[in-house]
Coordinates of C-alpha atoms in Angstrom, one line a residue:
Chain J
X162 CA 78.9 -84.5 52.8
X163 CA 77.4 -85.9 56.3
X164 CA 78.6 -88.8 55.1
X165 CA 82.1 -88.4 54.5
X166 CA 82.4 -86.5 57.8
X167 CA 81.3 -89.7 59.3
X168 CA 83.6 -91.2 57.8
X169 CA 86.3 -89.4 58.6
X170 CA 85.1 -89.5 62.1
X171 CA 85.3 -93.1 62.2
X172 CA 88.9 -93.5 60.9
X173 CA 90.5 -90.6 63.1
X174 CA 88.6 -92.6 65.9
X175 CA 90.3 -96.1 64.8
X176 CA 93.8 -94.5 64.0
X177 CA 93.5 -93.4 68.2
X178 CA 92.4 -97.1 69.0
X179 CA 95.2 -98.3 66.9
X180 CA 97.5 -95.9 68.9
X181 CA 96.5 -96.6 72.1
X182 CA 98.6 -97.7 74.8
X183 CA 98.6 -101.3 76.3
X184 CA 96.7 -101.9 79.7
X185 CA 98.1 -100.0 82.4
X186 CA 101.0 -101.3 83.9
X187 CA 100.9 -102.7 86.8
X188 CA 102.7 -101.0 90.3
X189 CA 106.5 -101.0 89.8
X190 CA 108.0 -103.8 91.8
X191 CA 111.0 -105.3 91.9
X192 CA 111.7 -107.6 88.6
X193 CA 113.5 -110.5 88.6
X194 CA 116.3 -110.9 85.9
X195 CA 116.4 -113.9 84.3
X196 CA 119.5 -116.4 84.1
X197 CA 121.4 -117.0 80.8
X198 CA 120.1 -120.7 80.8
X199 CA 116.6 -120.3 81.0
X200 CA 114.4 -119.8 77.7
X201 CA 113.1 -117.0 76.3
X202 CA 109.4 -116.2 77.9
X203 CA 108.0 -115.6 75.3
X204 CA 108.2 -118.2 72.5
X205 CA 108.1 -120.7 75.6
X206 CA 104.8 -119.5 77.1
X207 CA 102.8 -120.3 73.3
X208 CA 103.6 -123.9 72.8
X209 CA 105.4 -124.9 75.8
X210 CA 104.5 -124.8 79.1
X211 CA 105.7 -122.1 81.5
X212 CA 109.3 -121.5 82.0
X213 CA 111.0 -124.1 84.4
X214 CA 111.3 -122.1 88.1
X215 CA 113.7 -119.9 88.3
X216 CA 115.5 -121.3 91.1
X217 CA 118.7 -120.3 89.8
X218 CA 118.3 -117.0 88.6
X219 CA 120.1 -114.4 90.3
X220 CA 117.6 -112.5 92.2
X221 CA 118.3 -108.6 92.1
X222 CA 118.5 -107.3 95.5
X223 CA 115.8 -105.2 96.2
X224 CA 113.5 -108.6 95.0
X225 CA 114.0 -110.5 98.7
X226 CA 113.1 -107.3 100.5
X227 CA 109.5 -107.1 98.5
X228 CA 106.6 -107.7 101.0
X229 CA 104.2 -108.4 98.0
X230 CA 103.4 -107.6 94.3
X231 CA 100.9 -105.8 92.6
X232 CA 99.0 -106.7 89.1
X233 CA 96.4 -104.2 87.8
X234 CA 94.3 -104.7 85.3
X235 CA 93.3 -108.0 85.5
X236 CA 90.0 -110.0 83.9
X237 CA 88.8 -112.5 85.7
X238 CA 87.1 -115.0 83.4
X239 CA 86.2 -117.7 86.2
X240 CA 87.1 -119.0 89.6
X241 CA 85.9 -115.8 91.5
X242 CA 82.5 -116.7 93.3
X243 CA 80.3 -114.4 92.2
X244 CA 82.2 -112.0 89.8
X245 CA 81.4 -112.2 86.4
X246 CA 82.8 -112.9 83.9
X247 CA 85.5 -110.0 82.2
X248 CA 85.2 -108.4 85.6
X249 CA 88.2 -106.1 86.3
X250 CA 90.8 -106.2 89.3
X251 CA 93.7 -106.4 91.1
X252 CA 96.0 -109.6 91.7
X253 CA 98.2 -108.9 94.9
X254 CA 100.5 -111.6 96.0
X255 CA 102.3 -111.7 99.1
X256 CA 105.0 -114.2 100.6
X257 CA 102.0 -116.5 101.7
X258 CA 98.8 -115.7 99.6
X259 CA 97.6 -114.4 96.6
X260 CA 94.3 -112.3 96.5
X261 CA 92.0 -111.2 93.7
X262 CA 90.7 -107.2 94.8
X263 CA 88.1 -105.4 93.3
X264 CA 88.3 -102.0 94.4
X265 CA 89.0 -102.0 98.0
X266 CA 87.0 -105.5 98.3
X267 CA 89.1 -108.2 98.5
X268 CA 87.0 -111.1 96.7
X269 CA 89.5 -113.5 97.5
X270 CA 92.4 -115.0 99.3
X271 CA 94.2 -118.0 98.5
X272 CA 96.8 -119.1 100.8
X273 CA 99.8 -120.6 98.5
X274 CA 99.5 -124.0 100.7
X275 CA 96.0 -124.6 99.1
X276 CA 97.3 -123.8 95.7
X277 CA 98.1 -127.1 93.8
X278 CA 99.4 -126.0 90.3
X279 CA 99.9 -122.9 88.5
X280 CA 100.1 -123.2 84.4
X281 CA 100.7 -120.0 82.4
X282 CA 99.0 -119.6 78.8
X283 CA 99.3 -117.0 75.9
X284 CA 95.6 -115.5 75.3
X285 CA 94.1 -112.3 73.4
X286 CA 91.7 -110.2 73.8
X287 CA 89.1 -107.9 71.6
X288 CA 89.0 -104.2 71.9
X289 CA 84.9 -105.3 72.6
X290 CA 83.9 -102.1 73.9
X291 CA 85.8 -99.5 71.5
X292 CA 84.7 -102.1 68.3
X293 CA 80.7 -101.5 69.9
X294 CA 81.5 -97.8 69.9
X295 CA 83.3 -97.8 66.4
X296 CA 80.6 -100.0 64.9
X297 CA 77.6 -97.1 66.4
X298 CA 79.6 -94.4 64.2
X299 CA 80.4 -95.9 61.2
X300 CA 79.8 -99.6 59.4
X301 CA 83.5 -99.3 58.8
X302 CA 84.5 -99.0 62.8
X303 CA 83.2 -102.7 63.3
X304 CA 86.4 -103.9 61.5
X305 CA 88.2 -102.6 64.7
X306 CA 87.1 -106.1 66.0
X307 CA 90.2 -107.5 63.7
X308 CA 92.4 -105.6 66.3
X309 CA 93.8 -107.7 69.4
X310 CA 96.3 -107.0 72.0
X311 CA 98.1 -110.6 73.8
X312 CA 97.6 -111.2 77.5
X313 CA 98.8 -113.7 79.5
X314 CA 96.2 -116.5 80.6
X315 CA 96.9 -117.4 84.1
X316 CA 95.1 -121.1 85.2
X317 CA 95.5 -121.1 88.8
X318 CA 94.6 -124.8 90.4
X319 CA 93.4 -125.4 94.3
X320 CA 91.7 -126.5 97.0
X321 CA 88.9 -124.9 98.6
X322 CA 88.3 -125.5 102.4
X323 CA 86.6 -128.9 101.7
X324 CA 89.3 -130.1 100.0
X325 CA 87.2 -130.1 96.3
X326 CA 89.4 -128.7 93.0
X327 CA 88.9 -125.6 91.7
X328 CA 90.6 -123.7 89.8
X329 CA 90.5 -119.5 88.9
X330 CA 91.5 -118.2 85.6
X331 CA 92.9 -114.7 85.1
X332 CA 94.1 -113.0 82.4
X333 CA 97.0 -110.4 83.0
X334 CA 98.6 -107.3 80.8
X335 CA 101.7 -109.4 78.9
X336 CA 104.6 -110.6 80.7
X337 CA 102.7 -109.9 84.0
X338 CA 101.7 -113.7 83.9
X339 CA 105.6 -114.8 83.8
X340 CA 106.6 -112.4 86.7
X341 CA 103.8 -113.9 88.7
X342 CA 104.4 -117.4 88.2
X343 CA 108.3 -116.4 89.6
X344 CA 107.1 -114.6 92.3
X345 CA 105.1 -118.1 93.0
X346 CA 107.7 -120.7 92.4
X347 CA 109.9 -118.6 94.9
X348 CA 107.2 -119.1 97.7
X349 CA 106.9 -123.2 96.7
X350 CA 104.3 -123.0 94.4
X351 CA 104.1 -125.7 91.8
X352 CA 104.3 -124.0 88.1
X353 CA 103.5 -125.7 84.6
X354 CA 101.5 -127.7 82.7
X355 CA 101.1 -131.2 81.6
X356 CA 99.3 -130.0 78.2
X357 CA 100.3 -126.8 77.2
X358 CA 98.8 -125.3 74.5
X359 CA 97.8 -121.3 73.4
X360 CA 94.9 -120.2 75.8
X361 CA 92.8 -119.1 72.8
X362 CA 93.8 -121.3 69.8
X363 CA 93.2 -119.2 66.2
X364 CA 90.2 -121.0 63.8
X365 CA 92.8 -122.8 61.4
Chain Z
X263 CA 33.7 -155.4 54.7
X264 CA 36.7 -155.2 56.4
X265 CA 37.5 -152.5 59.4
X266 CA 39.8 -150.0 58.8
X267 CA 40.0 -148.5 62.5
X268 CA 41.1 -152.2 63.1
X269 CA 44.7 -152.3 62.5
X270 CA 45.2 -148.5 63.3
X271 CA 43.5 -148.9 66.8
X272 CA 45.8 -152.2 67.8
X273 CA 48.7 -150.1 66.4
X274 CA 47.8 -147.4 68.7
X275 CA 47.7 -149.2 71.6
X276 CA 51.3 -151.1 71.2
X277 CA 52.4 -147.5 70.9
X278 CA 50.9 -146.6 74.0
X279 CA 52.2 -149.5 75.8
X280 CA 55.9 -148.7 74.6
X281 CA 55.6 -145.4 75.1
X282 CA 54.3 -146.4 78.7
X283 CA 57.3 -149.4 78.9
X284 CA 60.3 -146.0 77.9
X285 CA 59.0 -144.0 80.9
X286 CA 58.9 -146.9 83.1
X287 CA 62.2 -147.2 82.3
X288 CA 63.3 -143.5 82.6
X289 CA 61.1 -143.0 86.1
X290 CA 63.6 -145.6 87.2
X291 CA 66.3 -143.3 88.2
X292 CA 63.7 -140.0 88.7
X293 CA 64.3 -138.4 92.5
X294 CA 66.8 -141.4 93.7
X295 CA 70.0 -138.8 94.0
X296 CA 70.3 -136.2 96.3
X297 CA 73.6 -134.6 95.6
X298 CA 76.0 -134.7 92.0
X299 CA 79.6 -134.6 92.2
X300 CA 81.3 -133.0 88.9
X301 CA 84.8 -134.2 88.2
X302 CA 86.6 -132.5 85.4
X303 CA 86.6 -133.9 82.1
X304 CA 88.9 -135.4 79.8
X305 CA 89.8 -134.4 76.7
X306 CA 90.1 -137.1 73.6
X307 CA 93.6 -137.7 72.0
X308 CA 93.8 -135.4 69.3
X309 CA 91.5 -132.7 70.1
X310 CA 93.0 -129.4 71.1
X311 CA 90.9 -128.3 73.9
X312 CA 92.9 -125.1 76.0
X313 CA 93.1 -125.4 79.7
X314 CA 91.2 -122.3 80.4
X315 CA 88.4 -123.6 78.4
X316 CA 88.4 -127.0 80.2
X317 CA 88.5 -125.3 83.6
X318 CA 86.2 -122.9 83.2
X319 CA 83.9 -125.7 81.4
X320 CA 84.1 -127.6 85.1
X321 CA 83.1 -124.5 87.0
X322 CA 80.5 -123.7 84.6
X323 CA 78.9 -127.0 84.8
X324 CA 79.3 -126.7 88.9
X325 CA 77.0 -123.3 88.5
X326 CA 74.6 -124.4 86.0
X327 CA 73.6 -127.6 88.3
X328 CA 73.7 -125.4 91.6
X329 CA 71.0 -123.8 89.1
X330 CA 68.6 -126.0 88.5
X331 CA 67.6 -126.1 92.9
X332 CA 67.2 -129.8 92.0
X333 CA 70.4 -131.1 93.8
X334 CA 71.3 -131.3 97.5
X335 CA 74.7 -130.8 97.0
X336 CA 77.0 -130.1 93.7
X337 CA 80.3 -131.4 94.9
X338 CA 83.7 -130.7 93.5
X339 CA 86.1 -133.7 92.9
X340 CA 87.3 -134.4 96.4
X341 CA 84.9 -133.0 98.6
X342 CA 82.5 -135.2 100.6
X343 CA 78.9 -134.6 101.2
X344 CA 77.7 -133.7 104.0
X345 CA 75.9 -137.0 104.5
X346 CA 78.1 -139.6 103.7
X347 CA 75.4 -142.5 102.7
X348 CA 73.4 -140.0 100.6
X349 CA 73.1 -141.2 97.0
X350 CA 75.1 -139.8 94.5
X351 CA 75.6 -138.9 90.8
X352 CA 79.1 -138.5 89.6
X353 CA 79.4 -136.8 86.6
X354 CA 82.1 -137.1 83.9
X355 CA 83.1 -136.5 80.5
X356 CA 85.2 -136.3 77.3
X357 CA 85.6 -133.5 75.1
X358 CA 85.2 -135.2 71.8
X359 CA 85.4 -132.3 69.7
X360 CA 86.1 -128.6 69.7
X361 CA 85.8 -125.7 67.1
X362 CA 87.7 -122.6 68.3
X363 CA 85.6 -120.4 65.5
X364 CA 86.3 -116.7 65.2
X365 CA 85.0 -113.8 66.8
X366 CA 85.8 -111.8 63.6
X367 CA 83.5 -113.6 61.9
X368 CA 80.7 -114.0 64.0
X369 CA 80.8 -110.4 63.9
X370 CA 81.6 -109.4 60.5
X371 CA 80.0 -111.7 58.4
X372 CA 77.0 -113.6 60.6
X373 CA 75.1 -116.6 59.4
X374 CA 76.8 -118.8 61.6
X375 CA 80.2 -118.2 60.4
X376 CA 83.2 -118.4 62.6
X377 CA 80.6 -120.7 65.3
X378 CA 82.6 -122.0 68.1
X379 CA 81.2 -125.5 69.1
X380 CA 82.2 -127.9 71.9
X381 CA 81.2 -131.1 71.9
X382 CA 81.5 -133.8 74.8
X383 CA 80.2 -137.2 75.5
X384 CA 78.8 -137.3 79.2
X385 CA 78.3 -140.0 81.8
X386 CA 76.2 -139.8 84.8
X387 CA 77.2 -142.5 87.1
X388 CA 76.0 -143.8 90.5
X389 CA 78.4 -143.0 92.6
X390 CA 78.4 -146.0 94.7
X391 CA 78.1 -148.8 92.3
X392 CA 79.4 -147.4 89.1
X393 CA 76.4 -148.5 87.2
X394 CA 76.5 -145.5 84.1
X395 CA 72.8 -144.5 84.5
X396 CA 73.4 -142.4 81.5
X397 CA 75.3 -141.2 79.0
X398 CA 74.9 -139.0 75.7
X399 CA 76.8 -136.3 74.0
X400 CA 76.3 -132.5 74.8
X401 CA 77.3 -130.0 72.6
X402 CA 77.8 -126.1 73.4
X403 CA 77.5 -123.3 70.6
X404 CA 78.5 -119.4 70.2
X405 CA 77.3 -118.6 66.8
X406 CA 75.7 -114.9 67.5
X407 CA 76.2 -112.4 70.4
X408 CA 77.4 -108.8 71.7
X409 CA 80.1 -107.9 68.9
X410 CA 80.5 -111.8 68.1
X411 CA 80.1 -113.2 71.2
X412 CA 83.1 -114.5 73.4
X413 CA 84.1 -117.6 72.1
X414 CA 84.6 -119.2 76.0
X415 CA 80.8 -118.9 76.4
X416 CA 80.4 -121.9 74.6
X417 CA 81.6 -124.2 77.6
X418 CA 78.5 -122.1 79.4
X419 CA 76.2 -123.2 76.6
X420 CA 77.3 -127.0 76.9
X421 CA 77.1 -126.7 81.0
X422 CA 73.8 -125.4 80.5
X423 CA 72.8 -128.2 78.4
X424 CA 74.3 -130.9 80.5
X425 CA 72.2 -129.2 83.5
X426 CA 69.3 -129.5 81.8
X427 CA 69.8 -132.9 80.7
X428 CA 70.5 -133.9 83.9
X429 CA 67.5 -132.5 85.4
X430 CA 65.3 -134.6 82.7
X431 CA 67.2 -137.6 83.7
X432 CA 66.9 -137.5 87.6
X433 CA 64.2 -135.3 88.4

């Protein structure tokens, strides 16, 4: 009886994963519309590298007054000194830099001068943390682990101050990495990649 | 009556004497470099190696060496020390070979199932005269962790094992 309570337990709690909503979106700005001739984001962004700028595009109106834009929900996965790895934050980008927040820290600030390429990726991620909690009430919650949701990989390349490469890699709620590479190109900031390739290739 | 110590004694004194000739040979290149610049790797034609994997592989490696205390400086491709003349390592590499695994079934079935291995052939080179002072492969492994483990920690495994390595090497 205990046991089938459990395990009813365990699949209401995996139907609510299941139903979850996506990361939170970021703050509403401005989004650019893209041209006729330009691909499709999203079969581009898996095989292909990012999208060529969008130079052409007609930019909606409100987009030239923004003063910056706003990602939440970010991972950092490397590039941020001292911030570990899966760390959560903020990506604002302005007209001249782009900064990585935690909080109301701001763990750092690139100026766009410094930054040298920008190459956008598909990736996915594991519901880790609900598949831990799943797994603690029933055997049958670990399978949540087969559940993934797509982000976009974001592979930003620089200079630091003494002129060595570095480079910080982000990964952004989906489509957030495409809007961010345009706000980028618009502000001179070199996008693509000379080896494109899925962020996270599947075990063939 | 012949000896039988004989033969084994003479035996293990040529042993000795190698073993003493390999260290010789080793010591050569023990406390010479102060600082290690780490330039990131290549990847081999054919082997399908992400970007996010080969960059955070370089600032792994840059971590792990600040790690071991034993160098001056870890430099980044294009910085200069702060003493120009000081000697220097240059490290480089080329992913040879790369398993992407699965997470799924590092957690749900175990035994080393789904592993995620990296593999790379690494040079450490003098800086100044180009002489390869050494070179081996490295590999880097996820085969258990927290639900799975994170397939991307295995460029932390092979940073840590090129760290090590080079700490053997030059220190």
């Amino acid at each position: 009886m205990k046991a089938t309570r459990a395990l009813w337990a365990s699949l209401l709690f995996l139907t609510s994963c299941w139903a979850q909503a996506p990361p939170p979106a970021p703050t509403p700005s401005p989004t650019p519309t893209p041209s006729a001739p330009q691909p499709a984001p999203a079969p581009e962004r898996k095989n292909q590298p990012a999208a060529t700028p969008a130079k052409e595009s007609p930019a909606a109106p409100a987009q030239t007054d923004a003063e910056d834009m706003t990602v939440s929900g970010v991972f950092h996965i490397v590039g941020v000194p001292g911030l570990k790895r899966n760390a959560r934050g903020d990506l604002l980008l302005s007209r001249s830099d782009l900064t990585f927040r935690k909080g109301n820290k701001q763990l750092l600030v690139l100026p766009f001068r410094r930054i040298q390429k920008v190459e956008l990726l598909s990736g996915e991620r594991n519901y880790e943390k609900a598949t831990a909690a799943a797994a603690a009430v029933s055997p049958v919650g670990a399978f949540l682990i087969l559940a993934k949701h797509k982000v976009d990989t974001v592979v930003v390349e620089y200079v630091n101050e003494r002129n060595g490469k570095m480079a910080m890699v982000l990964q952004l709620p989906e489509h957030e990495g495409a809007r961010c590479q345009q706000w980028l190109e618009r502000y001179g900031v070199k996008a693509g990649g000379e080896n494109p390739q899925p962020a996270t290739p599947e075990k063939k | 009556m012949r000896n039988p110590r004989g033969p084994l004694v003479w035996g293990l004194i040529a042993a000795l004497a190698l073993g003493a000739l390999a260290f010789a040979g080793d010591k050569k290149h023990k406390n010479q470099y102060q600082n290690i610049e780490v330039v990131r790797f290549d990847i081999k034609e054919g082997v399908q190696f992400p970007a996010d994997y080969l960059h955070t592989m370089t600032e792994e490696l840059v971590s792990q060496l600040q790690q071991t205390g034993k160098f001056g400086q870890v430099l980044r491709e294009g910085e200069t020390p702060d003493k120009a003349d000081a000697p220097t390592i240059r490290l480089t590499g080329t992913v040879i070979e790369f398993h992407p695994g699965s997470r799924a079934k590092r957690y749900l079935v175990g035994f080393g199932s789904g592993k995620t291995k990296i593999v790379a052939h690494v040079k450490f080179v003098d800086k100044a005269t180009g002489e390869v002072l050494y070179e081996d492969d490295v590999d880097g492994k996820v085969w258990i962790g927290a639900v799975g483990g994170e397939s991307i920690g295995a460029t932390r495994g092979l940073a840590k094992e090129v760290a090590k390595v080079g700490k053997q090497q030059f220190f």
